Amino acid sequence: MNWERIEKAGETVFFGVHESGLPVYVLPKEGFSSTYAVIGTRYGSIDNEFTADGEQLHVPAGIAHYLEHKLFENEDGDAFQKYAKTGASANAYTSFMQTAYLFSCTENVAESLEVLLDFVQNPYFTEASVEKERGIIGQEIRMGEDNADRLSLFQMLRCMYKNHPVREDIAGTVESIADITPALLYTCYRTFYNLHNMALVVSGNIDTQTVEAVADRVLKKAAPFTLERTPVEEPAAVCETRVQATMPISAPLFCIGFKEPVTAGYVHTATELVAAELLLELLAGSGSPLYTRLLEEGLINETFDAAYFEGTGYAAFLFSGESSNPDRIAQLLTAEIDRLKAEGIDEELFEEEKKAFYGRLIAGLNDVESCADWVLDDHMYGRQPFALIDSVAQLEVTAVEKVLQHCLLADNKVISIVNAQEGR
Amino acid sequence: MSLNREVIAHGVTFTALPDRRFKTARLTVGMFLPLHEQTAAANAMLPALLTRATAQTPTLIAMHRRLSRLYGAEVSAGVQRLGDCQLLTMTARCIDNRFTLNDEDVALEMTALLLEMLFSPHLSDDGLFSAEDFAQEKRCLCERIAAQINDKRAYARFKAEGLLCPDSAYAVSAIGTEQAATALTAQTVTDAWKRLLKTAQFHWFYAAADNGEAVKAAIKRAFAGLSRQAAPCTTVAATATENVRSGDEKMAVAQAKLTLGFYVGAAEPHTREVMAARLMAALFGGSPNSFLFRNVREKMSLCYYCRASLDRIKGVMMVDCGVDAANVQKAQNAILQQLQAIKDGAFSSEDLETARLYLKNAFLDKENLQGSMVMWLLGQSNGTLQMTPREAVALLDTITADEVAAIAKTVQLQSTFAVLPEAEGDAV
């Protein structure tokens, strides 16, 4: 393999494309005894409409997550049992945009890497095994249904998005997963689990030679990758502006979202991402006048959070937490947004927040796992490793002003509330 | 790694963990107090109250700006139960001095800030905590206590623990009760702060690239001249009883949450028996290849999670799972069957070695995470013996199958608690 060496903030990243077609990143971290490896595919819960073998398909909600569960089971046994022999601690996750399989270990690195690269290339789905998993995933879905924060978010998304699949729960529903068959799983696997659509990142106690040797031994050459994701036509406006539910919780939970109009297939740049994050800090971070006011009025507690929620073709600013009066929060939030738009951003505060953001990014390079996950995310979004660090360093207040003026529009606001059941 | 825990004042220790691998400096203080229902709420408020402001930096906005100027330094506060003790923590983290842009000594400034928070809080002229700060944190604490019902899995576990060790500190919530929190005043919380300074066991940990001498000196100066009577903070190991105490509660949930509480005949400081118990718990239900995972989840498809966790300080083990309401008894029976299998020694050497290997990796990985290493040591701070992860692995490697089976034989079901749906098919 030809390895490109990338240096950033004291980290060294080696990047190469294996002859099989798989992009590979290796981050040796001197002195660390553990190794963490993650292989991801650009296939998440939002990819439910695509063309495969000339046929346009719409697959059930939750299938990407179902596939993640099933991939651990191969014809020659369960991957967890193979990992048990090497001592690696393994896991996987499915998000809106990607699915990833990972392990962490302090010995038997090559053996563990071999297990990982082997099972993700060898799907094996039978009627019996798929049916067995339905019960387990059904319990996972039930567990999610009892999570009030999750309900608060997803009912907000369903009001915000008319067509975009981000409105569906990642795991689907008990009803939607009932339609998942081995044939469908194989179709999704063949469509998305092509090494050209994936990336491997290995960090910690590792070197390029070890990774390359395992890759040479295990990886099969991938066919050229073509994928036609069906573009989603999503209106700029929200569908509903308000939704409520009730659960046995102690106090109301809220999620206020501002939908950002995004062109289908658009991927935000690193500059846009850091500008959005910095804007949130200035608007509603713990050092903002709004935060102090919300606390003084008894409207928020330590559960309050502000986040930029985005992926390919969708984005929103979210404000969430527990509150006795979510509508008052929405009112004060809107007023503060209007004030900032009218008065602009204080440059001294901007510089302080920029410095703080830089520090937090550096702190994020502290451990083996977070470095690897960061690089995988960067790859999935088409960025250079740790691109956000340079973006922060070069960020100008005008970039944040631009986000402020174009986003956080009152007409695009949704307020989701989960009320406390009486008697609790 | 070798541990060098130094006593720097009466009831105050300091441990430096110099390590150039990390990009941050981290200072944690763990403060141990006996856990009592009468004092838990007042103590629980202290970390949040102390870390929001100081005499020199009296507002949230000013504190945020001060931390921003330290390259986004973060200060966090925590409260937890450790055995029969209440552990309050305050942690400050910043980027290591090597990564500053102008050779600033951020670590020492961070240390000064944390000491200010502890010794120079934001008080009013009457010598009590600022009325506004107190009022906000009291409300937040009350809401946090009330919100314990939101996480049904954690709620079921807490109730099972209370049934497991009734009438003991173990049954007391680390953050106190709603009644006690509502009754708090600025006076009682200020008194709690003074009592903390006078009687708590303080354990400081400094993890950074340097050897921490300057930080240690600053902490030592802060405690010098302070009149202290550090109170012992001990845990009474659980004892087994003949009866199984059970309870349940119905709520509008989609899935039942079941927790079983077990007595285990091994508790700190009996190090060898405790290590055998840790290996037994991993084999039983604390690893991805455990008996509970392979059988109750994978073979029987009863649940998504079914996990065992050992409290080695108290000598108890909790098993919790989420199942359909109709399968609660089936799940309980299945869990007990798997436990019996281990008591009978019906596990292969391969089973045992995979559990051992999993645990070994888990121990060694602590050294690769700055925060995890500090918490590993803090969790042992109240005992007489501290082991590094490598020392723990060395001991783990010597534990035999017979010892695991012998410890399993001491395990007895003592409590069960289930959160159940209000009606069949009940769902949100």
Coordinates of N, CA, C and O in Angstrom, one line a residue, chain B residues 62-167:
Chain B
A62 N -19.3 35.1 34.3 CA -17.9 35.4 34.6 C -17.1 34.1 34.7 O -15.9 34.0 34.2
M63 N -17.7 33.0 35.2 CA -17.0 31.7 35.4 C -16.8 31.1 34.0 O -15.7 30.6 33.7
H64 N -17.8 31.2 33.1 CA -17.6 30.7 31.8 C -16.5 31.4 31.0 O -15.7 30.8 30.3
R65 N -16.4 32.7 31.2 CA -15.4 33.5 30.5 C -14.0 33.1 31.0 O -13.0 33.0 30.3
R66 N -14.0 32.9 32.3 CA -12.7 32.6 32.9 C -12.2 31.2 32.4 O -11.0 31.0 32.0
L67 N -13.1 30.3 32.3 CA -12.8 28.9 31.7 C -12.5 29.0 30.2 O -11.6 28.3 29.7
S68 N -13.2 29.9 29.5 CA -12.9 30.0 28.1 C -11.5 30.5 27.9 O -10.8 30.1 26.9
R69 N -11.0 31.4 28.7 CA -9.7 32.0 28.6 C -8.6 31.0 28.9 O -7.5 31.1 28.6
L70 N -9.0 29.9 29.6 CA -8.1 28.8 29.9 C -8.3 27.7 28.8 O -8.3 26.5 29.1
Y71 N -8.5 28.1 27.6 CA -8.7 27.2 26.5 C -9.8 26.2 26.7 O -9.7 25.1 26.3
G72 N -10.9 26.8 27.1 CA -12.1 25.9 27.3 C -11.9 24.8 28.3 O -12.5 23.7 28.2
A73 N -11.3 25.2 29.4 CA -11.2 24.3 30.6 C -12.6 24.0 31.1 O -13.5 24.8 30.9
E74 N -12.7 22.8 31.6 CA -14.1 22.3 32.0 C -14.0 21.9 33.5 O -13.0 21.3 33.9
V75 N -15.0 22.3 34.2 CA -15.1 21.8 35.6 C -16.4 21.0 35.8 O -17.5 21.5 35.3
S76 N -16.3 19.9 36.3 CA -17.5 19.0 36.5 C -17.6 18.6 38.0 O -16.7 18.5 38.7
A77 N -18.9 18.4 38.3 CA -19.2 18.0 39.7 C -19.9 16.7 39.7 O -20.7 16.4 38.8
G78 N -19.7 15.9 40.7 CA -20.4 14.6 40.8 C -20.7 14.1 42.2 O -20.1 14.6 43.2
V79 N -21.7 13.3 42.3 CA -22.1 12.7 43.6 C -22.4 11.2 43.3 O -23.2 11.0 42.4
Q80 N -21.9 10.3 44.1 CA -22.3 8.9 43.9 C -22.1 8.2 45.2 O -21.5 8.7 46.2
R81 N -22.7 7.0 45.3 CA -22.5 6.2 46.4 C -21.4 5.2 46.2 O -21.4 4.6 45.1
L82 N -20.6 5.0 47.1 CA -19.5 4.0 47.0 C -19.6 3.2 48.3 O -19.2 3.6 49.4
G83 N -20.1 2.0 48.2 CA -20.3 1.2 49.4 C -21.3 2.0 50.3 O -22.4 2.3 49.8
D84 N -21.0 2.2 51.5 CA -21.9 2.9 52.4 C -21.5 4.4 52.5 O -21.8 5.1 53.5
C85 N -20.6 4.8 51.6 CA -20.1 6.2 51.7 C -20.7 7.1 50.6 O -21.1 6.6 49.5
Q86 N -20.7 8.3 50.8 CA -21.1 9.3 49.8 C -19.9 9.9 49.3 O -19.0 10.5 50.0
L87 N -19.7 9.8 48.0 CA -18.5 10.4 47.4 C -18.8 11.6 46.5 O -19.6 11.5 45.6
L88 N -18.3 12.7 46.9 CA -18.5 13.9 46.1 C -17.2 14.2 45.3 O -16.1 14.0 45.8
T89 N -17.3 14.5 44.1 CA -16.2 14.8 43.2 C -16.3 16.1 42.5 O -17.3 16.6 42.2
M90 N -15.1 16.7 42.4 CA -15.0 17.9 41.6 C -13.7 17.7 40.7 O -12.7 17.4 41.2
T91 N -13.9 17.9 39.4 CA -12.8 17.7 38.5 C -12.6 18.9 37.6 O -13.6 19.4 37.0
A92 N -11.4 19.3 37.4 CA -11.1 20.3 36.5 C -10.2 19.8 35.4 O -9.2 19.0 35.7
R93 N -10.4 20.1 34.1 CA -9.6 19.5 33.0 C -9.3 20.6 32.1 O -10.2 21.4 31.7
C94 N -8.1 20.7 31.6 CA -7.7 21.7 30.6 C -6.7 21.1 29.7 O -6.2 20.0 30.0
I95 N -6.4 21.8 28.6 CA -5.3 21.3 27.7 C -4.0 21.4 28.5 O -3.8 22.3 29.3
D96 N -3.1 20.4 28.1 CA -1.8 20.4 28.8 C -1.0 21.7 28.3 O -1.2 22.2 27.2
N97 N -0.1 22.2 29.2 CA 0.6 23.4 28.9 C 1.4 23.3 27.6 O 1.6 24.3 27.0
R98 N 1.7 22.1 27.2 CA 2.5 22.0 25.9 C 1.7 22.5 24.7 O 2.3 22.8 23.7
F99 N 0.4 22.5 24.8 CA -0.4 22.9 23.6 C -1.0 24.3 23.7 O -1.8 24.6 22.8
T100 N -0.6 25.0 24.7 CA -1.0 26.4 24.7 C -0.3 27.2 23.6 O 0.8 26.8 23.1
L101 N -0.9 28.3 23.2 CA -0.3 29.1 22.1 C 0.7 30.1 22.6 O 1.6 30.6 21.8
N102 N 0.7 30.4 23.9 CA 1.6 31.5 24.4 C 2.3 31.0 25.7 O 2.6 31.8 26.6
D103 N 2.7 29.7 25.8 CA 3.4 29.1 27.0 C 2.7 29.4 28.3 O 3.4 29.7 29.3
E104 N 1.4 29.5 28.3 CA 0.7 29.7 29.6 C 0.7 28.5 30.5 O 0.8 27.3 30.0
D105 N 0.7 28.7 31.8 CA 0.7 27.6 32.8 C -0.8 27.4 33.1 O -1.3 27.8 34.2
V106 N -1.5 26.8 32.2 CA -3.0 26.6 32.4 C -3.3 25.7 33.5 O -4.2 25.9 34.3
A107 N -2.4 24.7 33.7 CA -2.7 23.7 34.8 C -2.7 24.3 36.2 O -3.5 24.0 37.0
L108 N -1.7 25.2 36.4 CA -1.6 25.8 37.7 C -2.8 26.8 37.9 O -3.3 26.9 39.0
E109 N -3.2 27.5 36.9 CA -4.4 28.4 37.0 C -5.6 27.5 37.2 O -6.5 28.0 38.0
M110 N -5.7 26.4 36.6 CA -6.8 25.5 36.8 C -6.8 25.0 38.3 O -7.9 24.9 38.9
T111 N -5.7 24.7 38.8 CA -5.6 24.3 40.2 C -6.0 25.4 41.1 O -6.8 25.1 42.1
A112 N -5.6 26.6 40.9 CA -6.0 27.7 41.7 C -7.5 27.9 41.7 O -8.1 28.2 42.7
L113 N -8.1 27.7 40.5 CA -9.5 27.8 40.4 C -10.3 26.8 41.2 O -11.2 27.1 42.0
L114 N -9.8 25.5 41.1 CA -10.5 24.5 41.9 C -10.4 24.7 43.4 O -11.3 24.5 44.1
L115 N -9.2 25.2 43.8 CA -9.0 25.5 45.2 C -9.9 26.7 45.7 O -10.4 26.7 46.8
E116 N -10.0 27.6 44.8 CA -10.9 28.7 45.1 C -12.4 28.2 45.3 O -13.1 28.7 46.2
M117 N -12.7 27.3 44.4 CA -14.1 26.8 44.5 C -14.3 26.1 45.8 O -15.4 26.2 46.4
L118 N -13.3 25.4 46.3 CA -13.5 24.6 47.5 C -13.4 25.5 48.7 O -14.2 25.4 49.7
F119 N -12.5 26.5 48.7 CA -12.2 27.2 50.0 C -12.8 28.7 49.9 O -12.9 29.3 51.0
S120 N -13.0 29.2 48.8 CA -13.5 30.6 48.7 C -14.8 30.7 47.8 O -14.8 31.3 46.8
P121 N -15.9 30.0 48.2 CA -17.1 30.0 47.4 C -17.7 31.4 47.5 O -17.3 32.3 48.2
H122 N -18.7 31.6 46.7 CA -19.5 32.8 46.6 C -20.5 32.9 47.7 O -21.5 32.3 47.7
L123 N -20.1 33.7 48.8 CA -21.0 33.8 49.9 C -21.5 35.2 50.0 O -20.9 36.2 49.4
S124 N -22.6 35.3 50.6 CA -23.2 36.7 50.9 C -22.5 37.3 52.1 O -21.7 36.7 52.8
D125 N -22.9 38.5 52.4 CA -22.3 39.3 53.5 C -22.6 38.6 54.8 O -21.9 38.7 55.8
D126 N -23.7 37.7 54.9 CA -24.0 37.1 56.1 C -23.2 35.8 56.3 O -23.5 35.0 57.2
G127 N -22.3 35.5 55.4 CA -21.4 34.4 55.5 C -22.1 33.1 55.0 O -21.5 32.0 55.2
L128 N -23.3 33.2 54.4 CA -23.9 32.0 53.9 C -23.8 32.0 52.3 O -23.6 33.0 51.7
F129 N -24.0 30.9 51.7 CA -24.0 30.8 50.3 C -25.0 31.8 49.7 O -26.1 32.1 50.3
S130 N -24.6 32.4 48.6 CA -25.4 33.5 47.9 C -26.8 32.9 47.8 O -27.0 31.8 47.3
A131 N -27.8 33.7 48.2 CA -29.2 33.3 48.1 C -29.6 32.9 46.7 O -30.3 31.9 46.6
E132 N -29.2 33.6 45.7 CA -29.6 33.3 44.4 C -29.0 31.9 43.9 O -29.7 31.1 43.4
D133 N -27.7 31.8 44.2 CA -27.0 30.5 43.8 C -27.7 29.3 44.5 O -28.0 28.3 43.9
F134 N -27.9 29.5 45.8 CA -28.5 28.5 46.6 C -29.9 28.1 46.1 O -30.2 26.9 45.9
A135 N -30.7 29.1 45.8 CA -32.1 28.8 45.4 C -32.1 28.0 44.1 O -32.9 27.1 43.9
Q136 N -31.2 28.4 43.1 CA -31.2 27.7 41.8 C -30.7 26.3 42.0 O -31.3 25.4 41.4
E137 N -29.7 26.1 42.8 CA -29.1 24.7 43.0 C -30.1 23.9 43.8 O -30.1 22.6 43.5
K138 N -30.8 24.5 44.7 CA -31.8 23.7 45.5 C -32.9 23.2 44.5 O -33.3 22.0 44.6
R139 N -33.4 24.1 43.7 CA -34.4 23.7 42.7 C -33.8 22.6 41.8 O -34.5 21.5 41.6
C140 N -32.6 22.7 41.3 CA -32.0 21.7 40.4 C -31.9 20.4 41.2 O -32.1 19.3 40.6
L141 N -31.5 20.4 42.4 CA -31.4 19.1 43.2 C -32.7 18.5 43.4 O -32.8 17.3 43.2
C142 N -33.7 19.2 43.7 CA -35.1 18.7 43.9 C -35.5 18.1 42.6 O -36.1 17.0 42.6
E143 N -35.3 18.7 41.5 CA -35.7 18.2 40.2 C -34.9 16.9 39.8 O -35.5 16.0 39.3
R144 N -33.6 16.9 40.2 CA -32.8 15.7 39.9 C -33.3 14.5 40.7 O -33.4 13.4 40.2
I145 N -33.7 14.8 42.0 CA -34.2 13.7 42.8 C -35.5 13.2 42.2 O -35.7 12.0 42.1
A146 N -36.4 14.1 41.8 CA -37.7 13.7 41.3 C -37.5 12.9 40.0 O -38.2 12.0 39.7
A147 N -36.5 13.3 39.2 CA -36.3 12.7 37.9 C -35.7 11.3 37.9 O -35.5 10.7 36.9
Q148 N -35.4 10.8 39.1 CA -34.9 9.5 39.2 C -35.9 8.4 38.7 O -35.5 7.3 38.3
I149 N -37.1 8.8 38.6 CA -38.1 7.9 38.1 C -38.1 7.8 36.6 O -38.7 6.9 36.0
N150 N -37.4 8.8 35.9 CA -37.5 8.8 34.5 C -36.7 7.6 33.9 O -37.2 7.0 32.9
D151 N -35.6 7.2 34.4 CA -34.9 6.1 33.9 C -35.4 4.8 34.7 O -34.9 4.6 35.8
K152 N -36.3 4.1 34.0 CA -37.0 3.0 34.7 C -36.0 1.9 35.1 O -36.2 1.2 36.1
R153 N -35.0 1.7 34.3 CA -34.0 0.6 34.5 C -33.2 1.0 35.8 O -33.1 0.1 36.7
A154 N -32.7 2.2 35.9 CA -32.0 2.7 37.1 C -32.9 2.7 38.3 O -32.5 2.4 39.4
Y155 N -34.2 3.1 38.1 CA -35.1 3.1 39.2 C -35.4 1.7 39.8 O -35.3 1.5 41.0
A156 N -35.6 0.7 38.9 CA -35.8 -0.6 39.4 C -34.6 -1.1 40.2 O -34.7 -1.8 41.2
R157 N -33.4 -0.8 39.7 CA -32.2 -1.2 40.3 C -32.0 -0.6 41.7 O -31.7 -1.3 42.7
F158 N -32.3 0.7 41.8 CA -32.3 1.4 43.1 C -33.2 0.8 44.1 O -32.9 0.5 45.3
K159 N -34.4 0.4 43.7 CA -35.4 -0.2 44.6 C -35.0 -1.6 45.0 O -35.1 -2.0 46.2
A160 N -34.4 -2.3 44.1 CA -33.9 -3.7 44.4 C -32.7 -3.6 45.4 O -32.6 -4.4 46.3
E161 N -31.9 -2.6 45.3 CA -30.8 -2.4 46.2 C -31.3 -2.0 47.6 O -30.8 -2.5 48.6
G162 N -32.3 -1.3 47.6 CA -33.0 -0.9 48.9 C -33.5 -2.1 49.6 O -33.5 -2.2 50.9
L163 N -34.1 -3.0 48.8 CA -34.7 -4.2 49.4 C -33.6 -5.2 49.8 O -33.7 -6.0 50.8
L164 N -32.5 -5.1 49.1 CA -31.3 -6.0 49.4 C -30.7 -5.7 50.7 O -30.3 -6.6 51.5
C165 N -30.5 -4.4 51.0 CA -29.9 -4.0 52.2 C -30.7 -2.9 52.9 O -30.4 -1.7 53.0
P166 N -31.9 -3.3 53.4 CA -32.8 -2.3 54.0 C -32.2 -1.8 55.3 O -31.3 -2.4 55.9
D167 N -32.6 -0.7 55.8 CA -32.2 -0.1 57.0 C -30.7 0.1 57.1 O -30.1 -0.1 58.1

